[in-house]
Short mmCIF file of C-alpha atoms in Angstrom, two decimals:
data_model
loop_
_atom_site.label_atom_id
_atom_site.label_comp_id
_atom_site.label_asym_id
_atom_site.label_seq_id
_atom_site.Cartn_x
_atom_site.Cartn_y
_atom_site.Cartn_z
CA UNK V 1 20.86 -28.23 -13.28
CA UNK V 2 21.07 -24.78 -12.08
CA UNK V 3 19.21 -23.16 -15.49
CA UNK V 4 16.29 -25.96 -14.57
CA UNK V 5 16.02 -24.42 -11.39
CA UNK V 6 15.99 -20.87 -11.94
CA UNK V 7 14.10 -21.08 -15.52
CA UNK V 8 10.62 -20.83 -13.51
CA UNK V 9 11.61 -18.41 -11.46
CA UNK V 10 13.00 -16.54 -14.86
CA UNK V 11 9.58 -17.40 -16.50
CA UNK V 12 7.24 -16.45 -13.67
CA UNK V 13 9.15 -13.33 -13.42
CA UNK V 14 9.00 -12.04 -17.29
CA UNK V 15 5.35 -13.70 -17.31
CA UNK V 16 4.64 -11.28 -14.33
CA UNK V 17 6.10 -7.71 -15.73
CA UNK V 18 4.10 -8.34 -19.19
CA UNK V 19 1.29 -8.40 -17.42
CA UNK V 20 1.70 -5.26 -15.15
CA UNK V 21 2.38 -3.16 -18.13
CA UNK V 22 -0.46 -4.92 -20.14
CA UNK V 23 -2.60 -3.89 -16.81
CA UNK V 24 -1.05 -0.50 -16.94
CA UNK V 25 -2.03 -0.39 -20.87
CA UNK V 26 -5.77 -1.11 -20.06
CA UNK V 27 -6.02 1.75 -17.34
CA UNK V 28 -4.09 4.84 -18.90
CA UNK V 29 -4.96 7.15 -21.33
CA UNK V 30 -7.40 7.25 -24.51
CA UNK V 31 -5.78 3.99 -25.69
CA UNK V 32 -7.41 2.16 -22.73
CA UNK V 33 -10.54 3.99 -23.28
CA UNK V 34 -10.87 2.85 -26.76
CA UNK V 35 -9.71 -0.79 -26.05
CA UNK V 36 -12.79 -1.07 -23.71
CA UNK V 37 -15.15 0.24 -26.29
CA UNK V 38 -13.81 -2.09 -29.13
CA UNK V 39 -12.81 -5.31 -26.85
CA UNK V 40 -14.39 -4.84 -23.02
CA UNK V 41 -14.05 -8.22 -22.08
CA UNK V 42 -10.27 -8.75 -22.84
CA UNK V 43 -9.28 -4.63 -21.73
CA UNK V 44 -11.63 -5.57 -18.63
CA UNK V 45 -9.80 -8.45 -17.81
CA UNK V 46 -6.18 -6.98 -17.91
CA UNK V 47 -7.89 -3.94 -16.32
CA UNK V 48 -9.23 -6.48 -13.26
CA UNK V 49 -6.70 -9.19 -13.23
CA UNK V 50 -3.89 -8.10 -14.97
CA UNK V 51 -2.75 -6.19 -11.61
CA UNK V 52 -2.52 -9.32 -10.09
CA UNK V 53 0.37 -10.01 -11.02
CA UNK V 54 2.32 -8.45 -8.37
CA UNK V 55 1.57 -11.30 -6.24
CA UNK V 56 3.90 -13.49 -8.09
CA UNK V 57 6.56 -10.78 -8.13
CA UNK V 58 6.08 -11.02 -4.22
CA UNK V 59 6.28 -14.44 -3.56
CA UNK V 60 9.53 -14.61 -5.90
CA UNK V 61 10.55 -11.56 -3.94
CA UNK V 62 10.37 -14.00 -0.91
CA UNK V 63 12.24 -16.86 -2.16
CA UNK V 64 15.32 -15.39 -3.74
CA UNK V 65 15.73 -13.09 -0.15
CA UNK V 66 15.64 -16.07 1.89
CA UNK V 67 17.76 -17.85 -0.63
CA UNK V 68 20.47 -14.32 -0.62
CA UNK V 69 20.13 -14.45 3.15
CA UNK V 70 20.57 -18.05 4.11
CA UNK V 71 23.43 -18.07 2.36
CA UNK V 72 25.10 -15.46 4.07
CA UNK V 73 23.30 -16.41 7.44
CA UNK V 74 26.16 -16.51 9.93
CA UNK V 75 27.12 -13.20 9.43
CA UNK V 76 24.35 -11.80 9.24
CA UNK V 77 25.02 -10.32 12.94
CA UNK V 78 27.82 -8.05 11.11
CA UNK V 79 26.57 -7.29 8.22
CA UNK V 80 22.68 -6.62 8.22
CA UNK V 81 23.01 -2.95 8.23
CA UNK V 82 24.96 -3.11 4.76
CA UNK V 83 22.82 -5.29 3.59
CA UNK V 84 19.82 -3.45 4.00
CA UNK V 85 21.41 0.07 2.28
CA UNK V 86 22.83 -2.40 -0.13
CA UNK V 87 19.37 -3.58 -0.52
CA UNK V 88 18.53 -0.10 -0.93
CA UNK V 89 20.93 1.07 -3.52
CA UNK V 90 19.45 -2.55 -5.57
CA UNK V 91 15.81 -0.99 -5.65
CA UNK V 92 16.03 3.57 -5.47
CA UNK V 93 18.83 4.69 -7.71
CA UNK V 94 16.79 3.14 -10.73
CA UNK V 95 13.67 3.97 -9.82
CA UNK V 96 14.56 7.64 -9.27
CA UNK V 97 15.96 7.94 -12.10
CA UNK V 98 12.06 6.54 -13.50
CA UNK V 99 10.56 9.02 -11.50
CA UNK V 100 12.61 11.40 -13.48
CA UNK V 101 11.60 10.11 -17.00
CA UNK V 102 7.93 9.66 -15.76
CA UNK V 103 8.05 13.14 -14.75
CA UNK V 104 9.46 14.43 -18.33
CA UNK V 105 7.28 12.66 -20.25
CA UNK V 106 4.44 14.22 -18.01
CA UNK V 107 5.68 17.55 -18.58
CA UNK V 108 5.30 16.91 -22.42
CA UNK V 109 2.37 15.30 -22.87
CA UNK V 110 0.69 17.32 -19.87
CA UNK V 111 -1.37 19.85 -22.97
CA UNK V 112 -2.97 16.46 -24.16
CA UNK V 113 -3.60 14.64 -21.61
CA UNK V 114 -3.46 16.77 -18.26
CA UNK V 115 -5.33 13.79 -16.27
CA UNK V 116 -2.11 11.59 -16.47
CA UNK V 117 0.09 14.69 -15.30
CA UNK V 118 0.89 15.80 -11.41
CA UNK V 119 -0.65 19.31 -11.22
CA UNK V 120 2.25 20.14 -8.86
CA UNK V 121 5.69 18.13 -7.98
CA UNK V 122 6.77 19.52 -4.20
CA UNK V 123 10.34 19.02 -2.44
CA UNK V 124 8.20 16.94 0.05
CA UNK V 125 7.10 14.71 -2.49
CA UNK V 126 10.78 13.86 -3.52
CA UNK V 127 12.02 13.30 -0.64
CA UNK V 128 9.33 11.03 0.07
CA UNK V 129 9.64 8.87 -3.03
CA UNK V 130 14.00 9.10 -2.66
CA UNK V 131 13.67 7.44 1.31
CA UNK V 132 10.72 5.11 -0.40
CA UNK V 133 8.42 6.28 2.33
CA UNK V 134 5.45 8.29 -0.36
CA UNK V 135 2.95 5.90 0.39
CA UNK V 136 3.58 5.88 4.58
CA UNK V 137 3.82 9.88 3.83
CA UNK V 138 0.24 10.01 2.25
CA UNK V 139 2.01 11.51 -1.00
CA UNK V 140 1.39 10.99 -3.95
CA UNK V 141 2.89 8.35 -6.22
CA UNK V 142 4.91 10.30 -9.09
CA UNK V 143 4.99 7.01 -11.49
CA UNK V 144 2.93 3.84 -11.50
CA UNK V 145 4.79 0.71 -9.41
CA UNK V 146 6.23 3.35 -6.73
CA UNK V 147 4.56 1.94 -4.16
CA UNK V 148 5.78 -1.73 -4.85
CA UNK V 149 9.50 -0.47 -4.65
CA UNK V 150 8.74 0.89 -0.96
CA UNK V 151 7.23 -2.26 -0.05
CA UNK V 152 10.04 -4.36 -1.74
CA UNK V 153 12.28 -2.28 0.49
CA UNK V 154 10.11 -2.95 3.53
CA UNK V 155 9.52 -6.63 3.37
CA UNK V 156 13.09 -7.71 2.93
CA UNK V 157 14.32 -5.01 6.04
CA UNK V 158 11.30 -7.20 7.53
CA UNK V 159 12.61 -10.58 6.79
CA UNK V 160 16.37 -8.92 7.55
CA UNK V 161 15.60 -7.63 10.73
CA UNK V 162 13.99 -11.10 11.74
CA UNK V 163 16.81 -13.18 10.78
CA UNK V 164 19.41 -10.84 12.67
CA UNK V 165 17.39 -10.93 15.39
CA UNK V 166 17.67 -14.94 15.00
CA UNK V 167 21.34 -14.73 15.02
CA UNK V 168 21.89 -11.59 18.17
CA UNK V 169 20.36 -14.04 20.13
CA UNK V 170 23.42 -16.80 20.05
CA UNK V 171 21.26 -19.46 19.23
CA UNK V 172 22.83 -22.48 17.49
CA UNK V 173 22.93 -22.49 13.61
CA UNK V 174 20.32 -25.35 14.08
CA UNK V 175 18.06 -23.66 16.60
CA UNK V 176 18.22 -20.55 13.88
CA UNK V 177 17.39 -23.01 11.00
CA UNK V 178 14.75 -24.02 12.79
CA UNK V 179 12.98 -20.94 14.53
CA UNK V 180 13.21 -19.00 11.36
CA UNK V 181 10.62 -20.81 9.52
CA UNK V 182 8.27 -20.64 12.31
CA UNK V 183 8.57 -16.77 12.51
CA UNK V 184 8.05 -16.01 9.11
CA UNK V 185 4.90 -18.59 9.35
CA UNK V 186 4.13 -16.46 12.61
CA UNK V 187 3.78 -13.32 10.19
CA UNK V 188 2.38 -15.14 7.32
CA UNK V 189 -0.42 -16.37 8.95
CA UNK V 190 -1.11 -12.86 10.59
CA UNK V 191 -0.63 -11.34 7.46
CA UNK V 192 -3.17 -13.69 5.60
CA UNK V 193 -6.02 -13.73 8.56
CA UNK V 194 -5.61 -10.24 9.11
CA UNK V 195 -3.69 -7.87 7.75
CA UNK V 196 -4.34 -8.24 4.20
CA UNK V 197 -7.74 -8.08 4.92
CA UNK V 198 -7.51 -4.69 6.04
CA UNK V 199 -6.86 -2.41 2.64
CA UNK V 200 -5.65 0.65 5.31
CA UNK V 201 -2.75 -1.49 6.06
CA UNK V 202 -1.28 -1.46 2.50
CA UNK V 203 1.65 1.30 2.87
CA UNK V 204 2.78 -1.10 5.30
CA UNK V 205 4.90 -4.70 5.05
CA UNK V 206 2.49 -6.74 7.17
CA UNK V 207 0.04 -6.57 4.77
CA UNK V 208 2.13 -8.08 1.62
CA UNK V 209 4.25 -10.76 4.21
CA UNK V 210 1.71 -13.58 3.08
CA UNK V 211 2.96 -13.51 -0.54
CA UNK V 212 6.49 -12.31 0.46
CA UNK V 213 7.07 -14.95 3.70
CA UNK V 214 5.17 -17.95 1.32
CA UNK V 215 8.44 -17.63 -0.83
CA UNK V 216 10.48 -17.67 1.97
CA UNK V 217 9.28 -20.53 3.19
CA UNK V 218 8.99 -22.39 0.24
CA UNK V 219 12.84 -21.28 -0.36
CA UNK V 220 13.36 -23.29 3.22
CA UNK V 221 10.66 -25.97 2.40
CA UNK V 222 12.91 -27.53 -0.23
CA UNK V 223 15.59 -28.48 1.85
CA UNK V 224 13.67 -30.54 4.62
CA UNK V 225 13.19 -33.80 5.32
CA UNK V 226 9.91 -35.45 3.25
CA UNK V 227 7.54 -35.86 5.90
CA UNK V 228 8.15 -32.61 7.41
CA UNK V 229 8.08 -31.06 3.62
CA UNK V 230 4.50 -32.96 3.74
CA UNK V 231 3.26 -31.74 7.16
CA UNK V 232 4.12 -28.04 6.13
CA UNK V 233 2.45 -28.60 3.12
CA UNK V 234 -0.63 -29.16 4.98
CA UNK V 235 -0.38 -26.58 7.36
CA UNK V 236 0.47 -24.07 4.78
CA UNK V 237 -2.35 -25.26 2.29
CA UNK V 238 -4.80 -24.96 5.42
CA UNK V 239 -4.02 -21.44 6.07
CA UNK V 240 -4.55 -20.10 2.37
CA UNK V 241 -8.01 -22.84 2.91
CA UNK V 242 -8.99 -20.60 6.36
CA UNK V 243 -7.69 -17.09 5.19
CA UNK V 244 -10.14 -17.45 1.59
CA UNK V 245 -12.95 -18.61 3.47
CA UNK V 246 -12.47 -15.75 5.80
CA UNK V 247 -12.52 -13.27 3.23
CA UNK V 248 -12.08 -14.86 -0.61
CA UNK V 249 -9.10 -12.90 -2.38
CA UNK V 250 -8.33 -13.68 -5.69
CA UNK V 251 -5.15 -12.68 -5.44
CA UNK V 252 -4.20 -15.42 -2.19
CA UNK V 253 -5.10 -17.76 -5.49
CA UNK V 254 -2.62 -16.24 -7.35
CA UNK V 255 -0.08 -16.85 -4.39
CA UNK V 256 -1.01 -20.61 -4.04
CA UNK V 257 -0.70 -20.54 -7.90
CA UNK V 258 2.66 -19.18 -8.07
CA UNK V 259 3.91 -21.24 -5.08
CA UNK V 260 2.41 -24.01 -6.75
CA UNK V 261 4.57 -23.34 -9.63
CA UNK V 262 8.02 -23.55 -7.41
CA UNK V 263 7.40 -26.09 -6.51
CA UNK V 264 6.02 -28.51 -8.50
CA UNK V 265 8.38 -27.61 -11.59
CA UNK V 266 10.11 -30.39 -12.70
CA UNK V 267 10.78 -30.39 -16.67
CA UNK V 268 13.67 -29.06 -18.27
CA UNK V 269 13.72 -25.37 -19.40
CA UNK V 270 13.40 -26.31 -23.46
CA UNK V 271 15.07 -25.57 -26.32
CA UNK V 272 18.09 -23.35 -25.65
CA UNK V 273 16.82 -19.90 -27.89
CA UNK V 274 13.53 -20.51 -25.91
CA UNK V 275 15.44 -20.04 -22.77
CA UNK V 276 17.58 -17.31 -23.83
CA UNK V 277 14.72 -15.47 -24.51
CA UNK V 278 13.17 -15.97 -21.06
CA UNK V 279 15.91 -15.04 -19.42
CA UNK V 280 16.78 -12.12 -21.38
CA UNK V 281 12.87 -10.89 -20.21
CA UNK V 282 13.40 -11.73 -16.91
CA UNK V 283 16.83 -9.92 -16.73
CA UNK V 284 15.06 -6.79 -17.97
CA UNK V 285 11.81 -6.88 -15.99
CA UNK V 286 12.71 -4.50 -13.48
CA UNK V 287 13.36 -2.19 -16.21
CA UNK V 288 10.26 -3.09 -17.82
CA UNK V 289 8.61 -2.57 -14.85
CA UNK V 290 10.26 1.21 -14.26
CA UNK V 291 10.46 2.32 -18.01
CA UNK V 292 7.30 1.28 -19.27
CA UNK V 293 5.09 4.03 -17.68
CA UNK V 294 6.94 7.10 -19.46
CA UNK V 295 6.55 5.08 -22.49
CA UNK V 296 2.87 4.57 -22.45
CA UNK V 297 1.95 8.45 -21.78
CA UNK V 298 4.11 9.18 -24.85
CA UNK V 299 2.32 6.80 -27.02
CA UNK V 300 -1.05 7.91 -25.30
CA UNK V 301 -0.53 11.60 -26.43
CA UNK V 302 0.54 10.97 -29.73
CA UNK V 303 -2.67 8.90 -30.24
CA UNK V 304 -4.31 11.47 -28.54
CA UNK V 305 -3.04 14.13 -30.63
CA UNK V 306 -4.09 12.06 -33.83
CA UNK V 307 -7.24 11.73 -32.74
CA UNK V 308 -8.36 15.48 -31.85
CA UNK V 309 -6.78 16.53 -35.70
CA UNK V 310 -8.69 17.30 -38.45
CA UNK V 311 -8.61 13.52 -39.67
CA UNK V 312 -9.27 11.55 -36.21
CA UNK V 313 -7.26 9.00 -35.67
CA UNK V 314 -9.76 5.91 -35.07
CA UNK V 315 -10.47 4.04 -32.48
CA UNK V 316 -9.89 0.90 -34.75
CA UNK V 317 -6.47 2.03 -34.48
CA UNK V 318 -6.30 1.48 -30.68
CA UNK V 319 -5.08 -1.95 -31.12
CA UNK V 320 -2.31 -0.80 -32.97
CA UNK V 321 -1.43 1.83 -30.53
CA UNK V 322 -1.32 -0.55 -27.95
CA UNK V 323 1.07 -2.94 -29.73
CA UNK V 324 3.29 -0.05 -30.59
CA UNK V 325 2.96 0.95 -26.98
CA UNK V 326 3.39 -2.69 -25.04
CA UNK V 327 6.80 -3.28 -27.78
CA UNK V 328 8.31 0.18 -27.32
CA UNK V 329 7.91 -0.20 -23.42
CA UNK V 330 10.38 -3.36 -23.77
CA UNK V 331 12.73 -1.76 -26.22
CA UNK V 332 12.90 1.10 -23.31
CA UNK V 333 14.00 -1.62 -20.81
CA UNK V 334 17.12 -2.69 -22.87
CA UNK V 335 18.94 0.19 -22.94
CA UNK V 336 17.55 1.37 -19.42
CA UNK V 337 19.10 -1.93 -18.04
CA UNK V 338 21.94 -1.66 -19.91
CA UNK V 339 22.88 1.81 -18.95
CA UNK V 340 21.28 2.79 -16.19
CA UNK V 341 20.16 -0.15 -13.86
CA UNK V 342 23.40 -2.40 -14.51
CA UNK V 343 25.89 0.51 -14.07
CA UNK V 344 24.37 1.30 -10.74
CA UNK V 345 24.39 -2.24 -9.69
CA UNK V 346 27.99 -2.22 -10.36
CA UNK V 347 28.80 0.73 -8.30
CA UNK V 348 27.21 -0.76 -5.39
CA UNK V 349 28.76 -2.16 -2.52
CA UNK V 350 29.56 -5.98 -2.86
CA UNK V 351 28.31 -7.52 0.29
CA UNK V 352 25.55 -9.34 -1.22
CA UNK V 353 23.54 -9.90 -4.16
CA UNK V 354 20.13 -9.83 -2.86
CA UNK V 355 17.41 -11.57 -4.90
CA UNK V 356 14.38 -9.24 -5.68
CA UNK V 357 11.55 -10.43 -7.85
CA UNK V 358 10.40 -7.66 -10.42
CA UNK V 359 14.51 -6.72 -11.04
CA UNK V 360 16.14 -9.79 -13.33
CA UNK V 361 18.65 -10.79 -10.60
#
C-alpha cells in the first residue's frame, strides 16, 4: 500500500524535472536556437510550457511538508528552529556545490559562448546565493533553478512558522488540527487573488503559497470526514474558478492538474521494473534539477565549437545534440546524488526528514 501511495507523487515528481531541463534545453545556447529553426512548434512549446512544471514541484513541495510536519506536530513548539536549519542543510549544501560546477563549466565554455557566462562573480553575490536570499538581494542568479531553492526554503519556514505559531498558542491538538487548514486556505486564497497576480512579488513566498498551501491542504484533505472532504472540494475548486477568471494563468491549471492527480489516483503503480524506474528518477530529480545546467553549457559549446570549424557542424545535428545533452544531464544526477547530495543528507542533523518536491525524498 505505501508504494501505491507514493508512486504518483514519485511519477509527478520525475515527470516534473524532465521537463525543466527539457525547458532549460529549448532556451540555452545554439542548440535551442537551432531546435527552433528545424522544429518551432515542439522547441516553442517546451520553451512556453515546459517551465511550467515547477508548479507541480510546488504543490508536491506542499504535501510532503505538511505530511513531515504533521507528523511531528506536537513538538513542533521545541523543535521548529532545527527544523528549519535542518530544512536548510536539505536544500543549500547541494545546490552550492551546483553553483560551483555551473560556475566551472562557465569559466570553460565562456570563449564560445560568453552570453551563457557571468561577466563578473562578486563576494556579494555568494553570499547571497549561500543564505538563499539572491533573488530578495536583486542579484543575480549564478545557475538556472536558484531562485526555486530560495523559495523552497521560504515556503516551508512559511508553513513552519504558521504551524508553531498554532502550537505557542496552547490550543488543543484538535483546535490545531482544525485552525491549520483554515490558515493555510487564509494564504492560499490571498496568494491566488492577489499575490500571484503581481509578478514583483515573485522573490517572495506569498506569491508561490497557492501551489505550495494546495498540497498542504490536500495532504490534510485526505484524512477528513467525506462530506467535509466534499465541501472543501468545492470551496477549493471555486477559488482556482474566481482566481482564473480574475486573471487566467495557465499555470493555476497546472496546479488544479497536479492536485487533481493526488488525489484522484487510485490504480496500482504497475509492473515492478516500471516502478523501479520511477522511483529511481524521482530519487535523483533534485540532482537532475541542480546538475543538469553545467551539463547543457558543456554540450552547448562543444556544438558550438563544431559548428564555427572549418566543416560546420549542422543544424540537422541539433537533435542529436540535444539527446546527448537531455541523457548526459541524468547520468550527471547519479553520481551527484550518490556522492554529493546523499552524503550531505547523511551528515545532517536527524530531527526530521522533511519532504521537498524537486529532491527524491
Amino acid at each position: 500500500m505505501a508504494a501505491t501511495r507514493s508512486f504518483p507523487l514519485d511519477a509527478l515528481r520525475a515527470l516534473a524535472a524532465q521537463l525543466i531541463v527539457l525547458h532549460h534545453l529549448s532556451v540555452y545556447g545554439p542548440i535551442a536556437e537551432a531546435m527552433h529553426g528545424l522544429s518551432p512548434a515542439i522547441s516553442g512549446w517546451f520553451y512556453d510550457y515546459g517551465r511550467m512544471a515547477v508548479q507541480i514541484f510546488l504543490v508536491l513541495g506542499g504535501y510532503l511538508s505538511a505530511r513531515a510536519l504533521s507528523s511531528h506536530e506536537p513538538g513542533l513548539h521545541r523543535s521548529a528552529p532545527a527544523l528549519l536549519a535542518q530544512r536548510y542543510g536539505r536544500l543549500a549544501p547541494p545546490f552550492l556545490v551546483a553553483v560551483g560546477l555551473t560556475l566551472a563549466a562557465s569559466w570553460l565554455v565562456a570563449p564560445l559562448l560568453p552570453a551563457l557566462a557571468p561577466e563578473q562573480v562578486t563576494l556579494t553575490q555568494l553570499l547571497a546565493h549561500v543564505l538563499l536570499l539572491h533573488d530578495v538581494l536583486g542579484q543575480e542568479a549564478l545557475t538556472v533553478g536558484a531562485w526555486y531553492v530560495a523559495i523552497d526554503f521560504q515556503l516551508f519556514a512559511l508553513l513552519l512558522a504558521l504551524m508553531w505559531g498554532l502550537r505557542r498558542l496552547g490550543l488543543s491538538q484538535t483546535w490545531r488540527q482544525g485552525l491549520a487548514p483554515v490558515l493555510v486556505g487564509a494564504l492560499v486564497t490571498a496568494s491566488l487573488l492577489y499575490f500571484n497576480r503581481h509578478s514583483a512579488q515573485d522573490a517572495y513566498a506569498p506569491y508561490f503559497f497557492g501551489a505550495y498551501g494546495l498540497g498542504a491542504l490536500l495532504f490534510w484533505w485526505q484524512g477528513w470526514p467525506t462530506r467535509l472532504r466534499w465541501l472543501s472540494l468545492g470551496l477549493l475548486v471555486s477559488l482556482l474558478l474566481l482566481a482564473l477568471a480574475l486573471q487566467f494563468r495557465e499555470r493555476l491549471l497546472v496546479t488544479a492538474a497536479t492536485g487533481a492527480v493526488l488525489m484522484l489516483w487510485r490504480q496500482g503503480p504497475g509492473p515492478a521494473w516500471w516502478v523501479d524506474r520511477v522511483q529511481g528518477l524521482a530519487r535523483h530529480a533534485y540532482a537532475l534539477f541542480l546538475v543538469h545546467f553545467p551539463v547543457i553549457l558543456l554540450v552547448n559549446a562543444v556544438y558550438a565549437h563544431h559548428a564555427e570549424s572549418p566543416a560546420p557542424m549542422p543544424d540537422a545535428l541539433a537533435p542529436a545534440a540535444l539527446l546527448l545533452a537531455w541523457g548526459l544531464a541524468n547520468l550527471a544526477a547519479v553520481p551527484f546524488h550518490r556522492w554529493v547530495e546523499a552524503p550531505l543528507l547523511r551528515w545532517r542533523p536527524a530531527v526530521i526528514r522533511a519532504g521537498t518536491a524537486a529532491p527524491g525524498r
